[in-house]
Amino acid sequence: MKKLMLKSFDVPNFPGLMKSFINLIPNPIFIKNLEGHYIDCNKAFEEFVGMKYDEIIGKTSFDIYSPENAQFFVEKDKLLQNSSGQISFECITCLKNSAKQRFTIFNKSVITDEKGNLVGLLGVITDISEQRIIKQKLFESEEKFTTLVSNSPIAITITNLKGETIFTNDTAKKWFCGYYSGEDSSGKNIF
């Protein structure tokens, strides 16, 4: 397969070209051998873990991540090796010498040789920390809005285009509906 790829590209330094392509990918990518040692990675992985390529190669998860994360990753790697497929999981990632936490999604896959023998693991990391922060802020904002609207002394009712009530605060229930007893007015046309 590799010979076919080299021939079809007809590029003298195909491995170097592939390394350049992998370094263009913004997601951290790594390759581990079956013993759990990092044998390759891209620039994004170097940035993600805050180490240079030469400092990463030959290391294990225990050299890079917190002990809890490292143990978790080793267990996931063993699970993946036994299943010979792919695995995806979300976790909070902490580096060994940092208190900073990142919300991440790991996608891992086995690497096999031409005969189908398991030779290593490939991992791709997606850092979703910013999305998580935005989601949390949105949730907090929604909670504040709901509290403010629900407790407002002004009657507030939200309806859809059909005139069906989507939300009514307690003040509106008292004034318009007589539903203050706690009966839900959702889905009713109050006008």
Coordinates of C-alpha atoms in Angstrom, one line a residue:
M1 CA 0.0 0.0 0.0
K2 CA 2.8 2.4 1.0
K3 CA 4.6 1.7 -2.3
L4 CA 1.4 2.3 -4.2
M5 CA 0.9 5.6 -2.5
L6 CA 4.5 6.6 -3.1
K7 CA 4.2 5.7 -6.8
S8 CA 0.9 7.5 -7.2
F9 CA 2.2 10.7 -5.7
D10 CA 5.7 10.2 -7.2
V11 CA 7.2 12.4 -4.5
P12 CA 10.8 11.8 -3.5
N13 CA 10.3 12.6 0.2
F14 CA 6.8 11.3 0.8
P15 CA 7.2 10.7 4.6
G16 CA 8.4 14.3 5.0
L17 CA 5.4 15.5 3.0
M18 CA 3.0 13.5 5.1
K19 CA 4.6 15.0 8.3
S20 CA 4.0 18.5 6.8
F21 CA 0.4 17.6 6.0
I22 CA -0.2 16.4 9.6
N23 CA 1.4 19.5 11.0
L24 CA -1.2 21.6 9.0
I25 CA -4.0 20.0 11.0
P26 CA -5.1 22.3 13.8
N27 CA -6.2 19.4 16.1
P28 CA -3.5 17.8 18.3
I29 CA -2.6 14.4 16.9
F30 CA -0.4 11.7 18.4
I31 CA 0.7 8.2 17.8
K32 CA 1.6 5.7 20.5
N33 CA 3.2 2.3 20.3
L34 CA 1.6 -0.7 22.1
E35 CA 3.6 0.0 25.2
G36 CA 2.0 3.5 25.5
H37 CA 5.1 5.5 24.4
Y38 CA 4.5 8.5 22.1
I39 CA 6.3 7.8 18.8
D40 CA 5.0 10.8 16.8
C41 CA 2.8 13.9 17.1
N42 CA 2.0 17.1 15.3
K43 CA 2.8 20.7 16.2
A44 CA -0.7 21.2 17.6
F45 CA 0.0 18.4 20.1
E46 CA 3.3 20.0 21.1
E47 CA 1.4 23.2 21.8
F48 CA -1.4 21.4 23.6
V49 CA 0.9 19.7 26.0
G50 CA 3.4 22.6 26.2
M51 CA 6.4 20.4 25.2
K52 CA 8.7 20.2 22.3
Y53 CA 8.7 17.2 19.9
D54 CA 11.9 15.8 21.3
E55 CA 10.6 16.1 24.9
I56 CA 7.4 14.1 24.0
I57 CA 8.8 11.2 21.9
G58 CA 9.4 8.1 24.1
K59 CA 7.3 9.5 27.0
T60 CA 4.1 8.0 28.3
S61 CA 0.9 9.6 29.4
F62 CA 2.3 9.6 33.0
D63 CA 5.0 11.9 31.9
I64 CA 2.6 14.4 30.3
Y65 CA -0.7 14.3 32.1
S66 CA -1.9 14.4 35.7
P67 CA -1.8 10.9 37.4
E68 CA -5.6 10.6 37.2
N69 CA -5.7 11.5 33.5
A70 CA -2.8 9.3 32.7
Q71 CA -4.4 6.3 34.4
F72 CA -7.7 7.0 32.6
F73 CA -5.9 7.2 29.3
V74 CA -4.0 4.0 29.9
E75 CA -7.3 2.2 30.7
K76 CA -8.9 3.6 27.5
D77 CA -5.8 2.5 25.5
K78 CA -6.1 -1.0 26.8
L79 CA -9.8 -1.1 26.0
L80 CA -9.1 0.1 22.5
Q81 CA -6.3 -2.5 22.0
N82 CA -8.7 -5.2 23.0
S83 CA -11.4 -4.0 20.8
S84 CA -9.2 -3.3 17.8
G85 CA -11.4 -0.5 16.6
Q86 CA -12.1 3.1 17.5
I87 CA -13.1 4.9 20.7
S88 CA -14.3 8.4 21.4
F89 CA -14.7 10.0 24.9
E90 CA -15.0 13.3 26.5
C91 CA -12.9 14.2 29.6
I92 CA -11.4 17.1 31.6
T93 CA -7.7 17.1 30.7
C94 CA -5.0 18.3 33.2
L95 CA -1.4 18.3 32.3
K96 CA 1.2 17.0 34.8
N97 CA 2.7 20.3 35.9
S98 CA -0.4 22.6 35.5
A99 CA -3.6 23.3 37.3
K100 CA -5.3 24.4 34.1
Q101 CA -8.2 22.2 33.1
R102 CA -9.4 21.7 29.5
F103 CA -12.6 20.1 28.3
T104 CA -11.6 17.7 25.5
I105 CA -12.9 15.0 23.2
F106 CA -10.4 12.2 22.4
N107 CA -10.9 10.1 19.3
K108 CA -8.6 7.2 19.2
S109 CA -8.1 4.4 16.6
V110 CA -5.9 1.4 16.3
I111 CA -3.1 1.3 13.8
T112 CA -2.5 -2.0 12.0
D113 CA 0.2 -3.2 9.6
E114 CA -0.3 -4.7 6.2
K115 CA -1.2 -8.1 7.8
G116 CA -3.7 -6.6 10.1
N117 CA -1.5 -6.9 13.2
L118 CA -2.0 -4.2 15.8
V119 CA 1.1 -1.9 15.9
G120 CA -0.1 1.3 17.7
L121 CA -2.7 3.8 18.4
L122 CA -3.6 7.1 16.7
G123 CA -5.2 9.9 18.7
V124 CA -6.9 13.1 17.8
I125 CA -7.9 15.7 20.4
T126 CA -10.5 18.3 20.1
D127 CA -10.3 21.1 22.8
I128 CA -13.9 22.1 23.5
S129 CA -13.1 24.3 26.5
E130 CA -14.3 27.5 24.8
Q131 CA -17.6 25.9 23.8
R132 CA -18.1 24.6 27.3
I133 CA -17.5 28.1 28.8
I134 CA -19.9 29.6 26.3
K135 CA -22.5 26.9 27.1
Q136 CA -22.1 27.5 30.8
K137 CA -22.5 31.3 30.4
L138 CA -25.5 30.8 28.3
F139 CA -27.0 28.5 30.9
E140 CA -26.3 31.0 33.7
S141 CA -27.8 33.8 31.6
E142 CA -30.9 31.7 30.9
E143 CA -31.2 31.0 34.6
K144 CA -31.0 34.7 35.4
F145 CA -33.5 35.6 32.7
T146 CA -35.9 32.9 34.0
T147 CA -35.6 34.1 37.6
L148 CA -36.0 37.8 36.6
V149 CA -39.0 37.1 34.4
S150 CA -40.7 34.7 36.8
N151 CA -40.4 37.0 39.7
S152 CA -41.3 40.2 37.9
P153 CA -44.2 42.3 39.3
I154 CA -45.1 42.9 35.6
A155 CA -47.3 40.4 33.9
I156 CA -45.2 38.6 31.3
T157 CA -46.6 36.0 28.8
I158 CA -44.7 34.5 25.9
T159 CA -46.8 33.0 23.1
N160 CA -46.0 31.3 19.8
L161 CA -47.5 32.4 16.5
K162 CA -50.6 30.3 17.1
G163 CA -51.4 32.3 20.2
E164 CA -50.5 29.3 22.5
T165 CA -48.8 30.2 25.7
I166 CA -45.2 29.1 26.0
F167 CA -44.5 30.8 29.3
T168 CA -46.5 32.8 31.8
N169 CA -45.1 34.3 35.0
D170 CA -47.0 34.2 38.3
T171 CA -48.1 37.8 38.0
A172 CA -49.6 37.2 34.5
K173 CA -51.3 34.1 35.8
K174 CA -52.9 36.1 38.6
W175 CA -54.0 38.9 36.4
F176 CA -55.2 37.1 33.3
C177 CA -55.9 33.5 34.0
G178 CA -56.7 32.8 37.5
Y179 CA -54.1 30.0 37.2
Y180 CA -52.1 31.3 40.2
S181 CA -52.9 28.1 42.1
G182 CA -49.9 26.6 40.3
E183 CA -51.9 25.2 37.3
D184 CA -49.7 25.2 34.2
S185 CA -51.0 27.5 31.5
S186 CA -48.6 26.3 28.8
G187 CA -50.2 25.4 25.5
K188 CA -53.4 27.3 26.4
N189 CA -54.6 30.3 24.6
I190 CA -55.1 33.0 27.2
F191 CA -56.3 35.7 24.9

